[in-house]
C-alpha positions as MATLAB code, in Angstrom:
seq = 'MNVFDYREELKKIPHRPGVYQYFDKSDTLIYIGKAKDLRNRVGSYFVNENQLNGKTRVLVQKINRISFTIVDTEIDAWLLENSLIKKHKPKYNVLLKDDKTYPWIVIKNEPFPRVFWTRQYIKDGSRYYGPYPSVGMMHIVLDLIRELFPLRTCNLALTAENIRKGKFKICLEYQIGNCKGPCEGYQSMEDYDQNLSDIKDILNGKISVVTNRLKESIATAAAALDFERAQLLKAKLDKLDNYQSKSTVVNSSITNVDVFSIASDDGYAFVNYLKVMNGVIIQTQTLEMKRRLDETEQELLSLAIPEIRERFKSLSREIIVPFELDIEENERIRFTIPKLGEKKKLLELSQKNVAFFRKERLLQYEKLNPDIRTERILKQMQKDLRMNVLPQHIECFDNSNIQGNYPVSAIVVFKDAKPSKKDYRHFNVKTVEGPNDFATMEEAVFRRYRRLLDEDQSLPQLIIIDGGKGQLGAALKSLRLLGIERQVTVIGIAKRLEELFYPGDQYPLYLDKKSETLKVIQHLRDEAHRFGITFHRNQRSRKTFVSELENIPGIGKTTVERVLTEFKSVKKVREASDEDLKKVLNLKQIKALRAYFSERNLSS';
ca = [
     -23.878  -19.256    7.728;
     -20.579  -17.336    7.505;
     -17.551  -19.161    8.900;
     -14.843  -16.915   10.368;
     -11.528  -17.503    8.559;
      -8.761  -15.665   10.407;
      -6.244  -16.366    7.604;
      -8.364  -14.418    5.136;
      -8.933  -11.638    7.683;
      -5.197  -11.303    8.325;
      -4.570  -10.720    4.608;
      -6.702   -7.562    4.834;
      -4.840   -6.120    7.828;
      -1.760   -3.942    7.109;
       1.618   -3.810    8.813;
       0.772   -0.392   10.277;
       0.198    1.035   13.766;
      -3.426    1.223   14.834;
      -6.302   -0.117   16.902;
      -8.127   -3.420   16.298;
     -11.622   -4.396   17.466;
     -13.088   -7.904   17.874;
     -16.837   -8.622   17.476;
     -18.760  -11.795   18.348;
     -21.514  -13.557   16.348;
     -24.122  -11.044   17.512;
     -21.785   -8.267   16.235;
     -21.176   -7.042   19.792;
     -17.804   -5.392   20.404;
     -15.954   -7.662   22.850;
     -12.345   -6.442   22.771;
     -10.250   -3.434   21.723;
      -6.466   -3.487   21.457;
      -3.594   -1.366   20.162;
      -0.600   -2.428   18.079;
       2.587   -1.067   16.585;
       2.066   -3.609   13.774;
      -1.618   -4.507   13.370;
      -1.165   -7.698   11.336;
       1.521   -9.162   13.581;
      -0.420   -8.357   16.753;
      -3.760   -9.755   15.540;
      -2.015  -12.814   14.102;
      -0.474  -13.563   17.502;
      -3.939  -14.424   18.864;
      -4.302  -17.328   16.447;
      -1.172  -19.288   17.388;
      -1.131  -22.747   18.995;
      -3.977  -22.833   21.507;
      -1.666  -24.236   24.194;
       0.343  -21.005   24.084;
      -2.666  -18.887   25.117;
      -4.086  -18.433   28.599;
      -7.651  -19.483   29.430;
      -9.209  -16.027   29.032;
      -7.548  -15.436   25.683;
      -8.647  -18.844   24.377;
     -12.272  -18.003   25.238;
     -11.917  -14.605   23.556;
     -10.486  -16.082   20.349;
     -13.271  -18.669   20.170;
     -15.855  -15.870   20.225;
     -14.278  -13.719   17.476;
     -16.504  -13.545   14.399;
     -15.405  -10.238   12.855;
     -12.343   -7.984   13.022;
     -12.369   -4.230   12.486;
      -9.354   -1.921   12.620;
      -8.315    1.729   12.335;
      -4.843    2.732   11.136;
      -3.048    5.727   12.671;
       0.229    7.538   12.023;
       2.192    6.475   15.111;
       2.110    4.026   18.012;
       1.383    6.980   20.307;
      -1.810    7.690   18.410;
      -2.748    3.999   18.669;
      -2.394    4.098   22.460;
      -4.543    7.193   22.774;
      -7.228    5.926   20.419;
      -7.389    2.583   22.244;
      -7.847    4.379   25.563;
     -10.661    6.602   24.347;
     -12.500    3.737   22.605;
     -12.278    1.461   25.653;
     -13.653    4.189   27.911;
     -16.546    4.784   25.512;
     -17.523    1.169   24.643;
     -16.315   -0.768   27.741;
     -15.855   -4.118   25.916;
     -16.361   -7.265   27.960;
     -12.808   -8.579   27.633;
     -10.923   -5.318   28.230;
      -9.455   -4.457   31.634;
     -10.821   -1.013   32.581;
      -8.968    1.376   34.888;
     -10.750    1.062   38.225;
      -9.976    4.639   39.318;
     -11.033    5.899   35.883;
      -7.600    7.370   35.311;
      -6.758    8.534   31.824;
      -3.536    9.563   30.127;
      -1.781   12.642   31.541;
      -1.749   16.201   30.181;
       0.728   19.033   30.565;
      -1.112   22.188   31.602;
      -0.152   25.858   31.506;
      -2.354   27.232   34.270;
      -4.569   30.268   33.691;
      -3.091   32.516   36.405;
      -0.489   35.275   36.906;
       3.016   33.859   36.257;
       1.426   30.561   35.079;
       2.694   27.285   36.479;
       3.498   24.414   34.114;
       2.768   20.959   35.512;
       1.120   17.636   34.647;
      -2.369   16.463   35.531;
      -4.940   13.784   34.749;
      -7.866   16.145   35.259;
      -9.031   18.281   32.374;
     -10.715   21.399   33.850;
     -12.269   24.035   31.620;
     -10.928   27.097   33.463;
      -9.125   28.820   30.613;
      -5.873   26.904   31.125;
      -3.999   25.462   28.118;
      -3.734   21.657   28.019;
      -1.244   19.741   25.856;
      -1.389   16.027   25.162;
      -2.666   13.676   26.324;
       0.525   11.642   26.631;
       0.370    7.833   26.366;
       2.476    7.303   29.493;
       3.652    9.209   32.542;
       7.243    8.419   31.566;
       6.916   10.014   28.160;
       5.183   13.049   29.640;
       7.996   13.496   32.189;
      10.584   13.508   29.405;
       8.862   16.564   27.926;
       8.263   18.252   31.280;
      11.830   17.702   32.480;
      13.171   19.219   29.255;
      11.021   22.321   29.790;
      12.213   22.736   33.385;
      15.856   22.342   32.354;
      15.502   24.999   29.671;
      13.307   27.544   31.436;
      13.287   28.608   35.120;
       9.632   28.544   36.216;
       7.910   28.828   39.564;
       6.497   25.647   41.113;
       4.734   27.193   44.125;
       0.969   27.732   44.235;
       1.120   31.319   45.571;
      -1.300   33.930   44.245;
       1.274   36.100   42.470;
      -0.951   39.053   41.665;
       0.664   42.388   40.998;
      -0.831   43.770   44.212;
       0.458   40.908   46.377;
       3.961   41.260   44.929;
       3.916   45.034   45.445;
       2.929   44.584   49.081;
       5.806   42.110   49.603;
       3.641   39.291   50.868;
       6.024   36.552   49.681;
       9.661   35.628   50.119;
      11.970   33.738   47.756;
      12.531   30.042   48.499;
      15.163   27.363   47.916;
      14.116   27.038   44.239;
      15.418   30.568   43.674;
      18.637   29.822   45.533;
      19.479   26.785   43.352;
      18.551   28.560   40.108;
      15.278   26.802   39.242;
      13.210   29.991   39.633;
      13.956   33.681   38.995;
      11.904   34.902   41.962;
       8.801   36.553   40.498;
       7.274   36.360   43.988;
       9.507   39.286   45.081;
       9.488   41.010   41.706;
      12.939   39.761   40.621;
      11.461   38.540   37.291;
       9.121   40.629   35.150;
       5.903   39.349   33.619;
       7.316   40.094   30.137;
      10.383   37.902   30.720;
       8.231   35.114   32.182;
       5.821   35.289   29.212;
       8.742   34.992   26.784;
       9.653   31.676   28.409;
       6.020   30.571   28.176;
       5.968   31.400   24.467;
       8.933   29.066   23.878;
       7.327   26.373   26.023;
       4.097   26.518   23.996;
       6.070   26.165   20.776;
       7.853   23.078   22.130;
       4.603   21.490   23.289;
       3.040   22.171   19.885;
       5.994   20.489   18.187;
       7.434   23.744   16.796;
      10.982   22.931   17.892;
      12.562   24.798   14.968;
      10.928   28.080   16.051;
      12.584   27.844   19.457;
      15.956   26.713   18.096;
      16.024   29.594   15.585;
      15.216   32.037   18.387;
      18.024   30.585   20.516;
      20.502   30.848   17.626;
      19.659   34.533   17.200;
      20.147   35.113   20.948;
      23.498   33.292   20.891;
      24.683   35.453   17.993;
      23.566   38.611   19.817;
      25.308   37.590   23.043;
      28.522   36.701   21.212;
      28.507   40.029   19.359;
      28.182   41.789   22.731;
      31.103   39.688   24.057;
      28.758   38.138   26.646;
      30.285   34.708   26.238;
      28.929   33.314   29.504;
      25.337   33.962   28.387;
      26.134   32.645   24.915;
      27.421   29.393   26.491;
      24.261   28.981   28.590;
      22.084   29.504   25.509;
      24.254   27.054   23.545;
      23.643   24.403   26.217;
      19.880   24.908   25.824;
      20.195   24.610   22.043;
      22.081   21.323   22.357;
      19.355   19.883   24.595;
      16.674   20.858   22.106;
      18.636   19.337   19.217;
      18.781   16.038   21.120;
      15.113   16.083   21.991;
      13.147   13.526   19.975;
       9.908   12.972   21.897;
       7.553   15.339   20.100;
       3.850   14.853   20.753;
       1.935   13.897   17.613;
      -1.549   13.711   19.081;
      -4.483   16.065   18.600;
      -4.257   19.408   20.371;
      -6.679   19.744   23.284;
      -8.018   22.989   21.806;
      -9.804   20.897   19.142;
     -13.050   20.189   20.980;
     -16.221   18.492   19.759;
     -15.342   18.192   16.072;
     -16.562   15.787   13.361;
     -14.158   14.804   10.567;
     -15.341   13.322    7.256;
     -13.500   12.099    4.167;
     -14.564   10.093    1.116;
     -13.072    7.782   -1.526;
     -15.039    6.327   -4.434;
     -14.989    4.359   -7.671;
     -17.536    3.628  -10.387;
     -19.939    1.634   -8.215;
     -19.256    2.457   -4.577;
     -18.228    5.241   -2.233;
     -16.643    4.919    1.206;
     -16.995    7.565    3.909;
     -14.763    7.743    6.992;
     -15.939    9.461   10.164;
     -13.821   10.545   13.146;
     -15.351   12.022   16.295;
     -13.005   14.258   18.330;
     -13.741   15.405   21.883;
     -11.216   17.414   23.960;
      -8.368   16.472   21.697;
      -9.168   12.730   21.757;
     -10.634   10.557   18.988;
     -13.534    8.764   20.649;
     -15.284    7.327   17.583;
     -14.081    6.035   14.234;
     -16.155    4.403   11.526;
     -15.969    3.777    7.763;
     -19.251    3.237    5.936;
     -20.008    2.079    2.428;
     -22.447    3.680   -0.036;
     -23.608    2.141   -3.279;
     -23.867    4.517   -6.202;
     -27.320    4.507   -7.767;
     -26.633    7.154  -10.376;
     -23.557    9.075  -11.461;
     -23.400   11.152   -8.276;
     -20.341   13.279   -7.535;
     -18.303   12.823   -4.364;
     -19.678   16.174   -3.132;
     -23.253   14.895   -3.529;
     -22.475   11.576   -1.847;
     -20.709   13.193    1.116;
     -23.570   15.682    1.482;
     -25.959   12.726    1.774;
     -23.713   10.781    4.136;
     -22.949   13.495    6.708;
     -26.485   14.002    8.099;
     -27.110   10.234    8.065;
     -23.911    9.449    9.988;
     -24.402   12.339   12.445;
     -27.913   11.105   13.171;
     -26.691    7.539   13.607;
     -24.019    8.560   16.105;
     -26.107   11.308   17.762;
     -23.500   13.960   17.025;
     -24.194   17.601   17.929;
     -20.772   18.965   16.906;
     -20.902   22.484   15.543;
     -17.709   22.170   13.509;
     -17.345   19.629   10.695;
     -13.993   19.141    8.963;
     -14.348   18.128    5.287;
     -11.943   17.777    2.309;
     -13.844   20.110   -0.057;
     -16.764   22.528   -0.238;
     -20.264   21.068    0.090;
     -23.597   22.386   -1.073;
     -24.921   22.583    2.493;
     -25.929   25.859    4.039;
     -24.163   26.758    7.279;
     -26.066   28.175   10.256;
     -25.576   28.988   13.925;
     -25.553   25.249   14.756;
     -23.119   24.008   12.107;
     -20.106   25.229   10.151;
     -17.713   23.501    7.745;
     -13.915   23.743    7.811;
     -11.552   22.836    4.963;
      -8.165   22.902    6.744;
      -5.007   23.802    4.845;
      -2.468   23.152    7.610;
      -2.078   22.531   11.324;
      -3.701   19.990   13.644;
      -7.033   19.977   11.804;
      -5.253   19.203    8.547;
      -3.531   16.250   10.258;
      -6.929   14.986   11.423;
      -8.319   15.170    7.893;
      -5.256   13.360    6.504;
      -5.684   10.609    9.106;
      -9.310   10.172    8.045;
      -8.292   10.094    4.380;
      -5.667    7.408    5.049;
      -8.273    5.218    6.710;
     -10.889    5.619    3.989;
      -8.321    4.995    1.228;
      -7.134    1.793    2.878;
     -10.709    0.624    3.521;
     -11.623    1.239   -0.129;
      -8.570   -0.649   -1.398;
      -9.233   -3.668    0.794;
     -12.947   -3.742    0.018;
     -12.318   -3.622   -3.733;
      -9.804   -6.456   -3.462;
     -12.425   -8.435   -1.574;
     -15.037   -7.731   -4.258;
     -12.683   -8.805   -7.013;
     -11.729  -11.978   -5.171;
     -15.389  -12.960   -4.825;
     -16.218  -11.771   -8.352;
     -13.232  -12.351  -10.694;
     -15.212  -10.953  -13.623;
     -15.167   -7.526  -11.971;
     -11.372   -7.506  -11.924;
     -11.170   -8.763  -15.500;
     -13.519   -6.061  -16.734;
     -11.573   -3.382  -14.856;
      -8.251   -4.499  -16.357;
      -9.675   -4.702  -19.880;
     -11.208   -1.228  -19.587;
      -7.884    0.127  -18.372;
      -6.066   -1.523  -21.288;
      -8.598   -0.117  -23.735;
      -8.009    3.357  -22.326;
      -4.203    3.109  -22.117;
      -3.794    1.636  -25.611;
      -6.329    4.026  -27.228;
      -8.564    1.242  -28.525;
     -12.208    1.443  -29.578;
     -13.094   -1.987  -28.148;
     -12.109   -4.088  -25.154;
      -9.040   -6.281  -25.874;
     -10.738   -9.517  -24.838;
      -8.696  -11.558  -27.340;
      -4.957  -10.745  -27.585;
      -2.249  -12.536  -29.567;
       1.504  -12.063  -29.278;
       4.251  -13.186  -31.738;
       7.903  -14.015  -31.022;
      10.686  -15.478  -33.236;
      13.548  -17.794  -32.210;
      16.675  -18.918  -34.089;
      20.417  -19.381  -33.610;
      22.419  -17.709  -36.388;
      19.568  -18.406  -38.739;
      19.425  -22.119  -37.962;
      16.151  -23.807  -37.035;
      14.051  -20.611  -37.214;
      10.656  -20.930  -35.552;
       7.893  -18.521  -34.630;
       5.532  -18.786  -31.674;
       2.162  -17.245  -30.928;
       0.473  -17.101  -27.524;
      -3.154  -16.198  -26.933;
      -4.700  -14.363  -23.974;
      -8.448  -14.240  -23.478;
      -9.882  -11.886  -20.842;
      -6.311  -10.931  -19.853;
      -5.409  -14.572  -19.010;
      -3.384  -17.190  -20.951;
      -5.420  -19.526  -23.151;
      -2.787  -22.228  -23.580;
      -4.948  -24.499  -25.705;
      -4.816  -21.794  -28.387;
      -1.001  -21.424  -28.386;
       0.575  -22.178  -31.778;
       4.045  -22.447  -33.271;
       5.360  -22.354  -36.835;
       8.337  -23.940  -38.559;
       9.503  -21.218  -40.924;
       9.298  -22.439  -44.538;
      10.055  -19.524  -46.858;
      12.946  -17.750  -45.122;
      16.616  -18.555  -45.710;
      19.216  -17.378  -43.183;
      18.817  -15.038  -40.184;
      16.016  -12.700  -41.317;
      13.819  -11.820  -38.341;
      11.623   -9.438  -40.317;
      10.823  -11.993  -43.024;
      10.196  -14.651  -40.358;
       7.685  -12.363  -38.626;
       6.025  -11.558  -41.947;
       5.556  -15.242  -42.752;
       4.242  -16.184  -39.277;
       1.679  -13.354  -39.179;
       0.476  -14.093  -42.718;
       0.072  -17.838  -42.097;
      -1.702  -17.288  -38.761;
      -4.394  -14.933  -40.035;
      -4.730  -16.529  -43.458;
      -5.801  -19.684  -41.613;
      -8.190  -17.832  -39.269;
      -9.852  -16.198  -42.264;
     -10.044  -19.476  -44.196;
     -11.628  -21.205  -41.198;
     -13.955  -18.274  -40.544;
     -12.622  -17.798  -37.001;
     -12.774  -14.505  -35.123;
      -9.785  -12.179  -35.211;
      -8.145  -10.810  -32.065;
      -8.803   -7.222  -31.017;
      -5.106   -6.682  -30.221;
      -1.919   -8.076  -31.806;
       1.416   -7.592  -30.031;
       4.705   -7.998  -31.878;
       7.785   -8.715  -29.792;
      10.222   -6.281  -31.346;
      10.657   -2.699  -32.511;
       9.602   -0.807  -35.608;
      11.166   -3.326  -38.042;
       9.229   -6.336  -36.785;
       6.074   -4.219  -36.476;
       6.416   -3.089  -40.101;
       6.851   -6.689  -41.268;
       3.722   -7.806  -39.402;
       1.733   -4.867  -40.781;
       2.775   -5.796  -44.325;
       1.121   -9.223  -43.938;
      -2.012   -7.701  -42.375;
      -2.323   -5.368  -45.385;
      -1.973   -8.276  -47.813;
      -4.851   -9.983  -45.996;
      -6.892   -6.758  -45.895;
      -7.385   -6.770  -42.140;
      -4.990   -4.018  -41.006;
      -7.944   -1.790  -40.024;
      -9.821   -4.534  -38.200;
      -7.271   -5.012  -35.418;
      -4.966   -2.921  -33.247;
      -1.320   -3.905  -33.668;
       1.593   -2.677  -31.541;
       5.240   -3.585  -31.078;
       7.066   -3.773  -27.752;
      10.822   -3.151  -27.571;
      12.627   -5.038  -24.806;
      15.145   -2.420  -23.648;
      12.872    0.371  -22.370;
       9.491   -1.360  -22.677;
       8.568    1.055  -25.477;
       5.272    0.520  -27.297;
       5.258    1.348  -31.015;
       2.201    2.069  -33.146;
       2.204    1.890  -36.956;
       2.925    5.348  -38.353;
       3.741    6.966  -34.997;
       7.173    8.581  -34.833;
       7.470    8.411  -31.058;
       6.848    5.376  -28.813;
       4.278    5.200  -26.015;
       5.575    4.769  -22.467;
       3.275    3.306  -19.825;
       3.719    3.605  -16.093;
       6.001    0.775  -14.942;
       3.420   -0.220  -12.311;
       0.387   -0.108  -14.618;
      -1.655   -3.276  -15.025;
      -1.770   -2.717  -18.792;
       2.015   -2.953  -19.055;
       2.055   -5.985  -16.751;
      -0.370   -7.852  -19.028;
       1.683   -6.945  -22.118;
       4.904   -8.045  -20.414;
       3.236  -11.315  -19.415;
       2.234  -11.897  -23.035;
       5.731  -11.096  -24.299;
       7.441  -13.306  -21.704;
       5.023  -16.161  -22.317;
       5.595  -15.942  -26.092;
       9.347  -15.944  -25.535;
       9.158  -18.968  -23.213;
       6.888  -20.903  -25.559;
       9.027  -20.052  -28.585;
      12.336  -20.959  -26.945;
      10.957  -24.306  -25.724;
       9.712  -25.197  -29.205;
      12.988  -24.048  -30.767;
      15.059  -26.237  -28.436;
      12.863  -29.247  -29.138;
      13.169  -28.726  -32.883;
      16.930  -28.276  -32.706;
      17.307  -31.409  -30.559;
      15.073  -33.434  -32.825;
      16.852  -32.418  -36.021;
      20.274  -33.044  -34.480;
      19.047  -36.460  -33.341;
      17.704  -37.341  -36.801;
      20.817  -36.150  -38.634;
      23.080  -38.122  -36.269;
      21.209  -41.427  -36.666;
      21.052  -41.072  -40.454;
      24.877  -41.279  -40.511;
      24.681  -44.954  -39.469;
      24.918  -47.364  -42.432;
      21.758  -49.384  -43.023;
      19.460  -46.957  -41.170;
      17.242  -44.727  -43.281;
      14.732  -41.962  -42.592;
      11.835  -44.331  -41.933;
      13.850  -46.322  -39.416;
      15.064  -43.123  -37.767;
      11.452  -41.989  -37.255;
      10.619  -45.338  -35.592;
      13.655  -45.051  -33.287;
      12.805  -41.416  -32.509;
       9.241  -42.307  -31.602;
      10.336  -45.148  -29.340;
      13.366  -43.671  -27.515;
      13.020  -39.861  -27.867;
      16.787  -39.101  -27.580;
      20.261  -40.288  -28.646;
      21.198  -40.899  -25.010;
      18.314  -43.314  -24.519;
      19.188  -45.124  -27.751;
      22.823  -45.470  -26.626;
      21.764  -46.870  -23.236;
      19.045  -49.203  -24.604;
      19.494  -52.990  -24.377;
      19.471  -55.224  -27.437;
      16.062  -56.537  -26.416;
      14.662  -52.994  -26.408;
      16.308  -52.144  -29.732;
      14.785  -55.244  -31.362;
      11.402  -53.520  -31.125;
      12.379  -51.156  -33.980;
      15.654  -52.533  -35.466;
      16.859  -55.836  -36.894;
      20.093  -57.522  -35.754;
      22.173  -56.027  -38.587;
      20.983  -52.519  -37.754;
      21.614  -53.056  -34.032;
      25.166  -54.215  -34.805;
      25.753  -51.124  -36.985;
      24.354  -48.884  -34.250;
      26.654  -50.396  -31.590;
      29.666  -50.026  -33.880;
      28.819  -46.403  -34.607;
      28.611  -45.445  -30.938;
      31.719  -47.475  -30.089;
      33.680  -45.641  -32.799;
      32.461  -42.257  -31.511;
      33.549  -43.147  -27.963;
      37.066  -44.031  -29.190;
      37.370  -40.822  -31.214;
      36.241  -38.705  -28.280;
];
C-alpha cells in the first residue's frame, strides 16, 4: 500500500505559475487550484492543522496524489483553472452558480463595429479577444482603447442606406469627443476601419506596430506644421508606452485544436497533450511510453496520437505537432507545424510541460534505482573522456609539501563514481630530495601500481593526475616502466581553467562547466587534495613533536615513541600530571621534561 508523502511530492513541484490537481485514493479528481508559485501554494496546505479550516482539513486528509501543469504566466494559470473546473467539476471546488466565465472583448460583426466586453461567446462572425482573468484587467484594456480611439457605443443599425436617409442624429458622445458621428456620416468607414486595425493589433499584443504607426503620423503632422495634431498623437503614444497589461492567453480564433509534444531518453518517452476549445485549454495530460525497441520520436508520437485522441474522445480536425509525422492527412484531420504566432506559443507551452515531466520522472527513477543514475554517469564519462570502457574504478593522485619538507603523496579511489574511502592510500616519499613535484609523482605512481601488480589486483580504468603536463608526463613515465601505459586511461587536470590533458595531445580538453563528468573529476581532485593535506599536516606535526622531545636529555627515540603513543601531542605532554607521566617515564626523565619546558617558558 502506497503511503502519501507530501514532502516528497513537494520536491517534484517547481516554483512556477500553474494549476495543481488533487486526487483521492480512488484516483478521483477532488480539487483544482491555481498558483503564481506552485510549490509554495501546494505546500501551504500541509501546515499546522490548527491553521486550516474544517473543509480544508478534510480535503488534505483525502489527498493521495498531486498532479500539476506549468504555464507561462499567472494569467494563464487563472484561465486554465477556470476551464478545468468547468469541465471536471471537482467535489471541493466552488463552482460559479450562474455559470459565468471570464470576460471577452468583442469587435462586433456589423457596420461601424462596436467594441465592448461580454461573457457570452456567440459564433456570429464577430472577433473575440481574451478571455481575461478578471473584469478589472479587461477594463484596463478596454479603457485604453476608448481613450485612444473615438468609437461609437450606440446599438443603431448604421447601414449605408440608413445613414444616407438621415435616420439618426448625433448624441452627447459626439459633443464630448468620444465619437466622430458616423451616424450622420461625419466619419467615413475607411477612417473607422483604420482605428479598428490599430485596436486589433493592441488586442493581439502587437503594441509596437501601433506605436510605429503613431510615430510616422507624428512626423508627418510635424512636417506639415500641424502641431496640434502632432501633440494629440504624442499623447496617444505616451499612453501606449505606459501600457503593460498585454493579454498572453490563446486567441479565440484557435478553435478545437489538439497539441502534442514529446520528450524521450533511452528507455522511455513522454507525450504531452493539450486540448484547446474556443481559445481555452480545457484538457492537459502527460503520458508515459516505454520503449520496446529503438523507435524514433516520430514513430512514438505517431503511435501515441491516435491512442490519446481515442482515450479523450477528441474529434479535432487540426493537430499541432513539433515535426512531420508519417500519418496521411485527410478531410477529417490535418497536421500543423507552427513557426510563429499563437499556435507556436501553444506548442512551446506543451513542450515546457513535457520537458519538466520527463526531468522529474527520471529523477524519481534514479532515486528509486540508484544503479540507473550510476550507469548513466559512467556512460557519460566514457563518452566525454573518449574511453573504450566504463570508468568504474578511478584513482586520483595529489602531492603535498612545504618548500620540499615532509613531502607526501595521496591517492583516492572512486568506484562507480563514488568515493571508496577504505581504498584511500598515502605515501611518505622516500627517494626524492628537495621540492621536486614531478619526481614525487613519479615515485608515488610507480609504488602504487607496482604493488597492485605484485598482489595481482585489478588496475583502474582511469587515472587522474592533479597537475598539468609535467605531472602527467612523470606519471606516464612510471606507467611505461611497469608496462601498463596502454592498459589504462590517464589524464591530468590543471587547477586554473579545469583543463584536461591527455598524453601526447598538444591542446587540452575543456568540458562543460555543468557537466556531470567534470563534477566527478573535480570531486576526485578535491578529495585527493583534502586527504593529502590532512596526512601532510599529521606527518609534519608528528615529526616536529618527535624532534622536540628528542632534545630533552635522557629521552631517546624509544621513549619518545612511547610518549607519542600515550599523549599524541606536545601540549598534552606539557599539561600531563606526574602520575600520568609515570606510565611511560621514570622520575629522572619526568624531572628533565619539566626542566625543559620550564626553560622554554622563560626563554619565550
